[in-house]
């Protein structure tokens, strides 16, 4: 097996080659496809990506790299919590929308690949939850989201903003999503999200299924 | 062609036979399948369902019949707007969750069929929008959702509650959805949804994609 001078840089480069191939073919690519298409030796492909999953994981890392940079930048900023939460969702949404608009079919293909290998995408979702948790804690320190635990607020905010984070929703309703609506949704959260019962469910609760 | 005494009742009965067949096979059924399985003459099937789409449309009607009954009952009640909106979403969600829990694979199959024939499902979505519009108008008469047109409020509320109305979300996140969270979401809407800019987006807007 060849020794590889800078394996991280090589993996990144190979992931981008794999993505170019996905785009050209309109289908997922295997390690064998990557070797055949790039002329890279199979030994080198195996050294970079020991398991078949490792190649797709590297592609997912490249796909989400701009999102992670956005989340780090927003959370590291000195904005107040409401501004942070808006930027946290809006910047990633604008980027995803641009990616969708550039090639809806390719975007749909990546969604399908991600759904099929959800365990690989899961780590990114957990990282997004981690950053959102930070913003929620700051908001609660400012007095927002009273009478909710951080985890309750996290689950509710994820549900309420799901249209702006779900690739599947992007595929179905891209034309109905925009940053003006997202701003109203975040303003609504900061004005109204709280744990207290304010009467919508009535005094006699519906039985849960 | 046979004359059919009560065509609506016959269509309903045939739709339920088709649904039993979908459940048994785990796949969509055609008019030919329905005739072969039930022993109904092809002439009678053709009289009930002139086009292939008409059979699936009848199945969709039966699938959504309980939802339509719920929406009619809720909108016809004398509850205040916040209670109406909660019941509007919660009762249908509880029913869908029960349907999902009873047979997740069958539920997924119906989702797939519905996605593939979205133009048939579209009418139901428009009817739900019609009823939700009524509730929004009542809420606005009570002073809620200020500075939003009815259509703006409709779009925002549909986006915010989408987790509780989307069959696709049910398939992905059924275990995270419950009526307690939905009650908080509806309370949040009535406490916080408004058209005024309250600062989340900042003074310099992000460029839209």
Short mmCIF file of C-alpha atoms in Angstrom, two decimals:
data_model
loop_
_atom_site.label_atom_id
_atom_site.label_comp_id
_atom_site.label_asym_id
_atom_site.label_seq_id
_atom_site.Cartn_x
_atom_site.Cartn_y
_atom_site.Cartn_z
CA UNK A 1 0.00 0.00 0.00
CA UNK A 2 1.31 3.44 -0.90
CA UNK A 3 1.93 5.76 2.01
CA UNK A 4 -0.06 8.98 1.58
CA UNK A 5 1.60 12.25 2.48
CA UNK A 6 -1.47 14.25 3.50
CA UNK A 7 -4.38 11.79 3.86
CA UNK A 8 -6.95 14.44 4.88
CA UNK A 9 -6.21 16.60 1.83
CA UNK A 10 -6.26 13.52 -0.40
CA UNK A 11 -9.62 12.36 1.01
CA UNK A 12 -11.05 15.80 0.39
CA UNK A 13 -9.78 15.82 -3.16
CA UNK A 14 -11.10 12.30 -3.77
CA UNK A 15 -14.49 13.25 -2.27
CA UNK A 16 -14.73 16.15 -4.74
CA UNK A 17 -13.81 13.80 -7.59
CA UNK A 18 -16.56 11.44 -6.40
CA UNK A 19 -19.04 14.34 -6.29
CA UNK A 20 -18.16 15.38 -9.84
CA UNK A 21 -18.78 11.78 -10.86
CA UNK A 22 -22.14 11.66 -9.00
CA UNK A 23 -23.12 14.82 -10.88
CA UNK A 24 -22.04 13.44 -14.26
CA UNK A 25 -23.73 10.07 -13.78
CA UNK A 26 -26.80 11.05 -11.78
CA UNK A 27 -26.14 8.08 -9.51
CA UNK A 28 -24.13 7.11 -6.46
CA UNK A 29 -20.51 6.06 -7.00
CA UNK A 30 -18.62 3.22 -5.36
CA UNK A 31 -14.93 2.96 -4.54
CA UNK A 32 -14.53 0.86 -7.69
CA UNK A 33 -16.18 3.61 -9.79
CA UNK A 34 -13.89 6.21 -8.26
CA UNK A 35 -10.78 4.15 -9.06
CA UNK A 36 -11.97 3.43 -12.61
CA UNK A 37 -12.92 7.04 -13.33
CA UNK A 38 -9.92 8.80 -11.85
CA UNK A 39 -7.24 6.25 -12.63
CA UNK A 40 -6.37 6.23 -8.92
CA UNK A 41 -5.04 2.81 -7.89
CA UNK A 42 -7.46 0.62 -6.00
CA UNK A 43 -4.81 0.31 -3.25
CA UNK A 44 -4.82 4.08 -2.80
CA UNK A 45 -8.63 4.25 -2.80
CA UNK A 46 -8.64 1.51 -0.15
CA UNK A 47 -6.04 3.35 1.92
CA UNK A 48 -8.13 6.54 1.86
CA UNK A 49 -11.50 4.78 2.32
CA UNK A 50 -11.12 1.40 4.05
CA UNK A 51 -14.89 0.73 3.98
CA UNK A 52 -17.38 1.48 1.20
CA UNK A 53 -19.28 3.76 3.66
CA UNK A 54 -16.16 5.86 4.22
CA UNK A 55 -16.33 7.27 0.68
CA UNK A 56 -19.92 8.46 1.12
CA UNK A 57 -19.04 9.79 4.58
CA UNK A 58 -16.28 11.90 2.97
CA UNK A 59 -18.79 13.20 0.40
CA UNK A 60 -21.22 14.09 3.22
CA UNK A 61 -18.39 15.92 5.03
CA UNK A 62 -17.74 18.03 1.93
CA UNK A 63 -21.47 18.61 1.38
CA UNK A 64 -21.91 19.91 4.92
CA UNK A 65 -18.59 21.77 5.25
CA UNK A 66 -20.14 25.17 4.35
CA UNK A 67 -23.02 24.56 6.80
CA UNK A 68 -20.60 23.79 9.61
CA UNK A 69 -18.61 26.94 8.80
CA UNK A 70 -21.86 28.97 8.96
CA UNK A 71 -22.87 27.48 12.31
CA UNK A 72 -19.41 28.09 13.80
CA UNK A 73 -19.35 31.66 12.57
CA UNK A 74 -22.87 32.47 13.80
CA UNK A 75 -22.35 30.89 17.22
CA UNK A 76 -18.98 32.59 17.59
CA UNK A 77 -20.45 36.03 16.82
CA UNK A 78 -21.56 38.59 19.40
CA UNK A 79 -25.12 38.89 18.02
CA UNK A 80 -28.05 38.71 20.45
CA UNK A 81 -29.81 35.33 20.58
CA UNK A 82 -32.70 36.22 18.26
CA UNK A 83 -30.30 37.46 15.57
CA UNK A 84 -28.09 34.39 16.02
CA UNK A 85 -31.03 32.04 15.64
CA UNK A 86 -32.20 33.77 12.48
CA UNK A 87 -28.73 33.71 10.92
CA UNK A 88 -28.28 30.09 12.02
CA UNK A 89 -31.28 29.03 9.95
CA UNK A 90 -31.32 31.69 7.22
CA UNK A 91 -27.72 31.42 6.03
CA UNK A 92 -27.92 27.66 5.68
CA UNK A 93 -31.34 27.89 4.00
CA UNK A 94 -30.08 30.45 1.44
CA UNK A 95 -27.13 28.20 0.65
CA UNK A 96 -29.33 25.09 0.32
CA UNK A 97 -31.81 26.98 -1.85
CA UNK A 98 -28.98 28.09 -4.16
CA UNK A 99 -27.75 24.52 -4.34
CA UNK A 100 -31.28 23.33 -5.13
CA UNK A 101 -31.89 26.06 -7.74
CA UNK A 102 -28.58 25.30 -9.46
CA UNK A 103 -29.60 21.69 -10.15
CA UNK A 104 -32.86 20.38 -8.64
CA UNK A 105 -32.31 16.86 -9.98
CA UNK A 106 -28.82 16.60 -8.50
CA UNK A 107 -30.15 17.98 -5.22
CA UNK A 108 -32.88 15.32 -5.22
CA UNK A 109 -30.27 12.65 -5.87
CA UNK A 110 -28.19 13.76 -2.87
CA UNK A 111 -31.37 13.73 -0.73
CA UNK A 112 -32.07 10.20 -1.83
CA UNK A 113 -28.49 9.11 -1.14
CA UNK A 114 -28.59 10.80 2.28
CA UNK A 115 -31.91 9.18 3.18
CA UNK A 116 -30.51 5.80 2.20
CA UNK A 117 -27.45 6.28 4.42
CA UNK A 118 -29.06 8.21 7.22
CA UNK A 119 -26.57 6.95 9.84
CA UNK A 120 -23.85 8.95 8.06
CA UNK A 121 -25.92 12.15 7.93
CA UNK A 122 -26.96 11.71 11.57
CA UNK A 123 -23.67 13.13 12.88
CA UNK A 124 -24.28 16.41 11.08
CA UNK A 125 -27.80 16.65 12.55
CA UNK A 126 -26.37 16.09 16.02
CA UNK A 127 -23.81 18.85 15.44
CA UNK A 128 -26.57 21.25 14.34
CA UNK A 129 -28.49 20.34 17.51
CA UNK A 130 -25.37 21.09 19.54
CA UNK A 131 -25.04 24.60 18.08
CA UNK A 132 -28.77 25.30 18.35
CA UNK A 133 -28.63 24.22 22.00
CA UNK A 134 -25.98 26.91 22.58
CA UNK A 135 -28.24 29.57 21.04
CA UNK A 136 -31.23 28.38 23.10
CA UNK A 137 -29.19 28.57 26.31
CA UNK A 138 -28.20 32.15 25.45
CA UNK A 139 -31.82 33.02 24.66
CA UNK A 140 -32.99 31.57 27.97
CA UNK A 141 -30.30 33.59 29.77
CA UNK A 142 -31.89 36.64 28.08
CA UNK A 143 -35.32 35.53 29.43
CA UNK A 144 -36.80 33.88 26.32
CA UNK A 145 -38.49 30.45 26.12
CA UNK A 146 -39.55 30.38 29.79
CA UNK A 147 -40.71 27.19 31.51
CA UNK A 148 -39.09 24.93 28.92
CA UNK A 149 -36.02 22.76 29.40
CA UNK A 150 -33.32 23.24 26.78
CA UNK A 151 -34.22 19.87 25.25
CA UNK A 152 -37.93 20.73 25.08
CA UNK A 153 -37.12 24.05 23.40
CA UNK A 154 -34.71 22.28 21.03
CA UNK A 155 -37.32 19.75 19.92
CA UNK A 156 -40.02 22.41 19.47
CA UNK A 157 -37.76 24.78 17.55
CA UNK A 158 -36.55 21.95 15.31
CA UNK A 159 -40.17 21.05 14.55
CA UNK A 160 -41.29 24.65 13.95
CA UNK A 161 -38.38 25.46 11.62
CA UNK A 162 -38.31 22.11 9.87
CA UNK A 163 -39.43 23.52 6.52
CA UNK A 164 -36.20 25.52 6.43
CA UNK A 165 -33.85 22.67 7.36
CA UNK A 166 -35.35 19.60 5.68
CA UNK A 167 -33.99 18.76 2.23
CA UNK A 168 -37.21 16.79 1.57
CA UNK A 169 -39.33 19.89 2.20
CA UNK A 170 -37.02 21.86 -0.12
CA UNK A 171 -37.79 19.34 -2.85
CA UNK A 172 -41.53 19.64 -2.35
CA UNK A 173 -42.04 23.32 -1.53
CA UNK A 174 -38.92 25.30 -2.52
CA UNK A 175 -41.00 28.06 -4.11
CA UNK A 176 -42.95 28.69 -0.87
CA UNK A 177 -39.89 29.15 1.33
CA UNK A 178 -38.12 32.49 1.77
CA UNK A 179 -36.09 34.39 4.33
CA UNK A 180 -38.90 36.91 4.98
CA UNK A 181 -41.16 34.12 6.25
CA UNK A 182 -38.28 32.61 8.19
CA UNK A 183 -37.69 35.98 9.93
CA UNK A 184 -41.35 36.08 11.01
CA UNK A 185 -41.07 32.51 12.29
CA UNK A 186 -38.00 33.33 14.41
CA UNK A 187 -39.65 36.55 15.67
CA UNK A 188 -42.73 34.45 16.55
CA UNK A 189 -40.57 32.03 18.56
CA UNK A 190 -38.95 34.82 20.55
CA UNK A 191 -42.32 36.53 21.14
CA UNK A 192 -44.35 33.46 21.94
CA UNK A 193 -42.50 30.20 22.68
CA UNK A 194 -43.02 29.20 26.32
CA UNK A 195 -43.86 26.12 28.34
CA UNK A 196 -46.91 27.57 30.10
CA UNK A 197 -50.32 26.22 29.06
CA UNK A 198 -52.09 29.14 27.44
CA UNK A 199 -55.24 27.31 26.55
CA UNK A 200 -55.02 26.01 22.98
CA UNK A 201 -55.39 22.40 24.13
CA UNK A 202 -58.36 23.18 26.40
CA UNK A 203 -58.95 21.74 29.83
CA UNK A 204 -59.81 18.27 28.63
CA UNK A 205 -56.85 17.01 26.65
CA UNK A 206 -57.32 14.84 23.61
CA UNK A 207 -56.03 11.39 24.29
CA UNK A 208 -52.68 10.79 22.64
CA UNK A 209 -52.59 7.98 20.13
CA UNK B 1 -72.95 -1.52 -19.52
CA UNK B 2 -74.91 -2.33 -16.36
CA UNK B 3 -76.83 0.51 -14.82
CA UNK B 4 -75.78 1.01 -11.18
CA UNK B 5 -78.49 1.79 -8.65
CA UNK B 6 -76.39 3.83 -6.19
CA UNK B 7 -73.10 4.66 -7.91
CA UNK B 8 -71.66 6.66 -4.96
CA UNK B 9 -72.25 3.78 -2.52
CA UNK B 10 -70.81 1.32 -5.04
CA UNK B 11 -67.70 3.46 -5.60
CA UNK B 12 -67.18 3.67 -1.87
CA UNK B 13 -67.50 -0.09 -1.50
CA UNK B 14 -65.15 -0.70 -4.44
CA UNK B 15 -62.63 1.78 -2.99
CA UNK B 16 -62.62 -0.18 0.29
CA UNK B 17 -62.13 -3.42 -1.66
CA UNK B 18 -59.21 -1.78 -3.46
CA UNK B 19 -57.74 -0.66 -0.11
CA UNK B 20 -58.02 -4.18 1.31
CA UNK B 21 -56.18 -5.39 -1.78
CA UNK B 22 -53.47 -2.70 -1.43
CA UNK B 23 -52.99 -3.85 2.17
CA UNK B 24 -52.78 -7.54 1.22
CA UNK B 25 -50.39 -6.98 -1.68
CA UNK B 26 -48.29 -4.14 -0.38
CA UNK B 27 -48.62 -2.46 -3.77
CA UNK B 28 -50.94 -0.23 -5.76
CA UNK B 29 -53.87 -1.86 -7.52
CA UNK B 30 -55.23 -1.17 -10.99
CA UNK B 31 -58.77 -1.42 -12.27
CA UNK B 32 -57.82 -4.79 -13.80
CA UNK B 33 -56.56 -6.01 -10.39
CA UNK B 34 -59.78 -4.90 -8.75
CA UNK B 35 -61.91 -6.76 -11.29
CA UNK B 36 -59.76 -9.90 -11.04
CA UNK B 37 -59.71 -9.92 -7.24
CA UNK B 38 -63.37 -9.13 -6.54
CA UNK B 39 -64.99 -10.91 -9.47
CA UNK B 40 -66.62 -7.60 -10.39
CA UNK B 41 -67.15 -7.38 -14.16
CA UNK B 42 -64.73 -5.16 -16.03
CA UNK B 43 -67.78 -3.32 -17.45
CA UNK B 44 -68.93 -2.45 -13.94
CA UNK B 45 -65.43 -1.36 -12.86
CA UNK B 46 -65.28 0.85 -15.97
CA UNK B 47 -68.71 2.31 -15.22
CA UNK B 48 -67.61 3.21 -11.66
CA UNK B 49 -64.12 4.38 -12.61
CA UNK B 50 -63.93 5.53 -16.25
CA UNK B 51 -60.22 6.45 -15.97
CA UNK B 52 -57.45 4.58 -14.15
CA UNK B 53 -56.91 7.70 -11.97
CA UNK B 54 -60.55 7.60 -10.82
CA UNK B 55 -59.94 4.43 -8.80
CA UNK B 56 -57.03 5.99 -6.88
CA UNK B 57 -59.06 9.19 -6.45
CA UNK B 58 -61.82 7.13 -4.81
CA UNK B 59 -59.24 5.52 -2.50
CA UNK B 60 -57.91 8.98 -1.59
CA UNK B 61 -61.49 10.12 -0.85
CA UNK B 62 -61.95 7.22 1.57
CA UNK B 63 -58.52 7.80 3.13
CA UNK B 64 -59.33 11.46 3.82
CA UNK B 65 -63.03 11.05 4.72
CA UNK B 66 -62.34 11.01 8.51
CA UNK B 67 -60.08 14.10 8.16
CA UNK B 68 -62.78 16.00 6.32
CA UNK B 69 -65.33 15.03 9.00
CA UNK B 70 -62.92 16.34 11.68
CA UNK B 71 -62.36 19.64 9.87
CA UNK B 72 -66.10 20.16 9.34
CA UNK B 73 -66.88 19.37 12.97
CA UNK B 74 -64.12 21.64 14.35
CA UNK B 75 -64.98 24.56 12.08
CA UNK B 76 -68.68 24.16 12.85
CA UNK B 77 -68.09 24.25 16.61
CA UNK B 78 -68.38 27.32 18.83
CA UNK B 79 -64.86 27.03 20.23
CA UNK B 80 -62.66 30.15 20.29
CA UNK B 81 -60.10 30.37 17.48
CA UNK B 82 -57.09 29.07 19.45
CA UNK B 83 -59.02 25.98 20.57
CA UNK B 84 -60.32 25.44 17.03
CA UNK B 85 -56.85 25.63 15.56
CA UNK B 86 -55.49 23.15 18.08
CA UNK B 87 -58.33 20.67 17.49
CA UNK B 88 -57.99 21.19 13.72
CA UNK B 89 -54.40 19.92 13.82
CA UNK B 90 -54.47 17.63 16.87
CA UNK B 91 -57.44 15.45 15.97
CA UNK B 92 -56.12 14.75 12.51
CA UNK B 93 -52.61 14.14 13.86
CA UNK B 94 -53.89 11.64 16.47
CA UNK B 95 -55.81 9.79 13.75
CA UNK B 96 -52.82 9.73 11.39
CA UNK B 97 -50.51 8.59 14.19
CA UNK B 98 -52.91 5.72 15.00
CA UNK B 99 -53.00 4.77 11.32
CA UNK B 100 -49.19 4.88 11.19
CA UNK B 101 -48.77 2.88 14.42
CA UNK B 102 -51.23 0.23 13.23
CA UNK B 103 -49.08 -0.56 10.17
CA UNK B 104 -46.05 1.64 9.42
CA UNK B 105 -45.25 -0.20 6.18
CA UNK B 106 -48.77 0.21 4.82
CA UNK B 107 -48.71 3.87 5.85
CA UNK B 108 -45.42 4.31 3.97
CA UNK B 109 -46.93 2.66 0.90
CA UNK B 110 -49.89 5.07 0.90
CA UNK B 111 -47.45 7.99 1.26
CA UNK B 112 -45.53 6.73 -1.74
CA UNK B 113 -48.72 6.28 -3.77
CA UNK B 114 -49.92 9.75 -2.76
CA UNK B 115 -46.59 11.35 -3.69
CA UNK B 116 -46.71 9.62 -7.07
CA UNK B 117 -50.23 10.94 -7.75
CA UNK B 118 -49.93 14.30 -6.04
CA UNK B 119 -52.50 15.97 -8.34
CA UNK B 120 -55.17 13.75 -6.76
CA UNK B 121 -54.11 14.56 -3.18
CA UNK B 122 -53.92 18.27 -4.04
CA UNK B 123 -57.69 18.74 -3.72
CA UNK B 124 -57.60 17.58 -0.11
CA UNK B 125 -54.76 20.00 0.69
CA UNK B 126 -56.77 22.83 -0.83
CA UNK B 127 -59.79 21.87 1.27
CA UNK B 128 -57.64 21.88 4.44
CA UNK B 129 -56.37 25.35 3.44
CA UNK B 130 -59.97 26.48 3.03
CA UNK B 131 -60.91 25.40 6.56
CA UNK B 132 -57.69 26.79 8.08
CA UNK B 133 -58.40 30.10 6.34
CA UNK B 134 -61.76 30.23 8.16
CA UNK B 135 -60.05 29.71 11.52
CA UNK B 136 -57.42 32.37 10.72
CA UNK B 137 -60.15 34.88 9.81
CA UNK B 138 -61.86 34.19 13.15
CA UNK B 139 -58.54 34.56 15.00
CA UNK B 140 -57.84 37.86 13.27
CA UNK B 141 -61.34 39.07 14.22
CA UNK B 142 -60.31 38.25 17.82
CA UNK B 143 -57.14 40.37 17.34
CA UNK B 144 -54.56 37.64 16.70
CA UNK B 145 -51.96 37.52 13.88
CA UNK B 146 -51.85 41.31 13.40
CA UNK B 147 -50.28 42.90 10.33
CA UNK B 148 -50.54 39.74 8.24
CA UNK B 149 -52.88 39.06 5.36
CA UNK B 150 -54.90 35.86 5.65
CA UNK B 151 -52.75 34.26 2.93
CA UNK B 152 -49.51 35.25 4.67
CA UNK B 153 -50.79 33.80 7.95
CA UNK B 154 -51.96 30.66 6.13
CA UNK B 155 -48.57 30.05 4.55
CA UNK B 156 -46.69 30.68 7.82
CA UNK B 157 -49.00 28.49 9.90
CA UNK B 158 -48.80 25.70 7.33
CA UNK B 159 -44.99 25.88 7.47
CA UNK B 160 -44.82 26.03 11.29
CA UNK B 161 -47.19 23.10 11.81
CA UNK B 162 -45.91 21.02 8.92
CA UNK B 163 -44.46 18.30 11.15
CA UNK B 164 -48.01 17.55 12.31
CA UNK B 165 -49.61 17.43 8.85
CA UNK B 166 -46.94 15.90 6.62
CA UNK B 167 -47.15 12.13 6.13
CA UNK B 168 -43.45 12.18 5.14
CA UNK B 169 -42.50 13.73 8.48
CA UNK B 170 -44.63 11.11 10.24
CA UNK B 171 -42.57 8.42 8.52
CA UNK B 172 -39.29 10.00 9.63
CA UNK B 173 -40.04 11.34 13.10
CA UNK B 174 -43.27 9.74 14.42
CA UNK B 175 -41.72 9.14 17.85
CA UNK B 176 -40.86 12.84 18.31
CA UNK B 177 -44.36 14.13 17.60
CA UNK B 178 -47.05 14.44 20.28
CA UNK B 179 -50.09 16.55 21.13
CA UNK B 180 -48.34 18.24 24.09
CA UNK B 181 -45.76 19.76 21.72
CA UNK B 182 -48.47 20.63 19.23
CA UNK B 183 -50.39 22.49 21.97
CA UNK B 184 -47.27 24.57 22.75
CA UNK B 185 -46.83 25.30 19.03
CA UNK B 186 -50.43 26.56 18.69
CA UNK B 187 -50.11 28.59 21.91
CA UNK B 188 -46.87 30.05 20.49
CA UNK B 189 -48.67 31.07 17.29
CA UNK B 190 -51.44 32.85 19.18
CA UNK B 191 -48.95 34.55 21.51
CA UNK B 192 -46.37 35.52 18.92
CA UNK B 193 -47.35 35.34 15.24
CA UNK B 194 -47.46 38.83 13.74
CA UNK B 195 -46.30 40.64 10.64
CA UNK B 196 -44.30 43.34 12.41
CA UNK B 197 -40.51 43.16 12.14
CA UNK B 198 -39.28 42.41 15.64
CA UNK B 199 -35.62 42.26 14.83
CA UNK B 200 -34.62 38.64 14.18
CA UNK B 201 -33.53 39.42 10.63
CA UNK B 202 -31.54 42.49 11.67
CA UNK B 203 -31.41 45.77 9.82
CA UNK B 204 -29.32 44.50 6.93
CA UNK B 205 -31.26 41.63 5.38
CA UNK B 206 -29.42 38.64 4.00
CA UNK B 207 -29.73 38.53 0.27
CA UNK B 208 -32.31 35.98 -0.83
CA UNK B 209 -31.07 33.18 -3.03
#
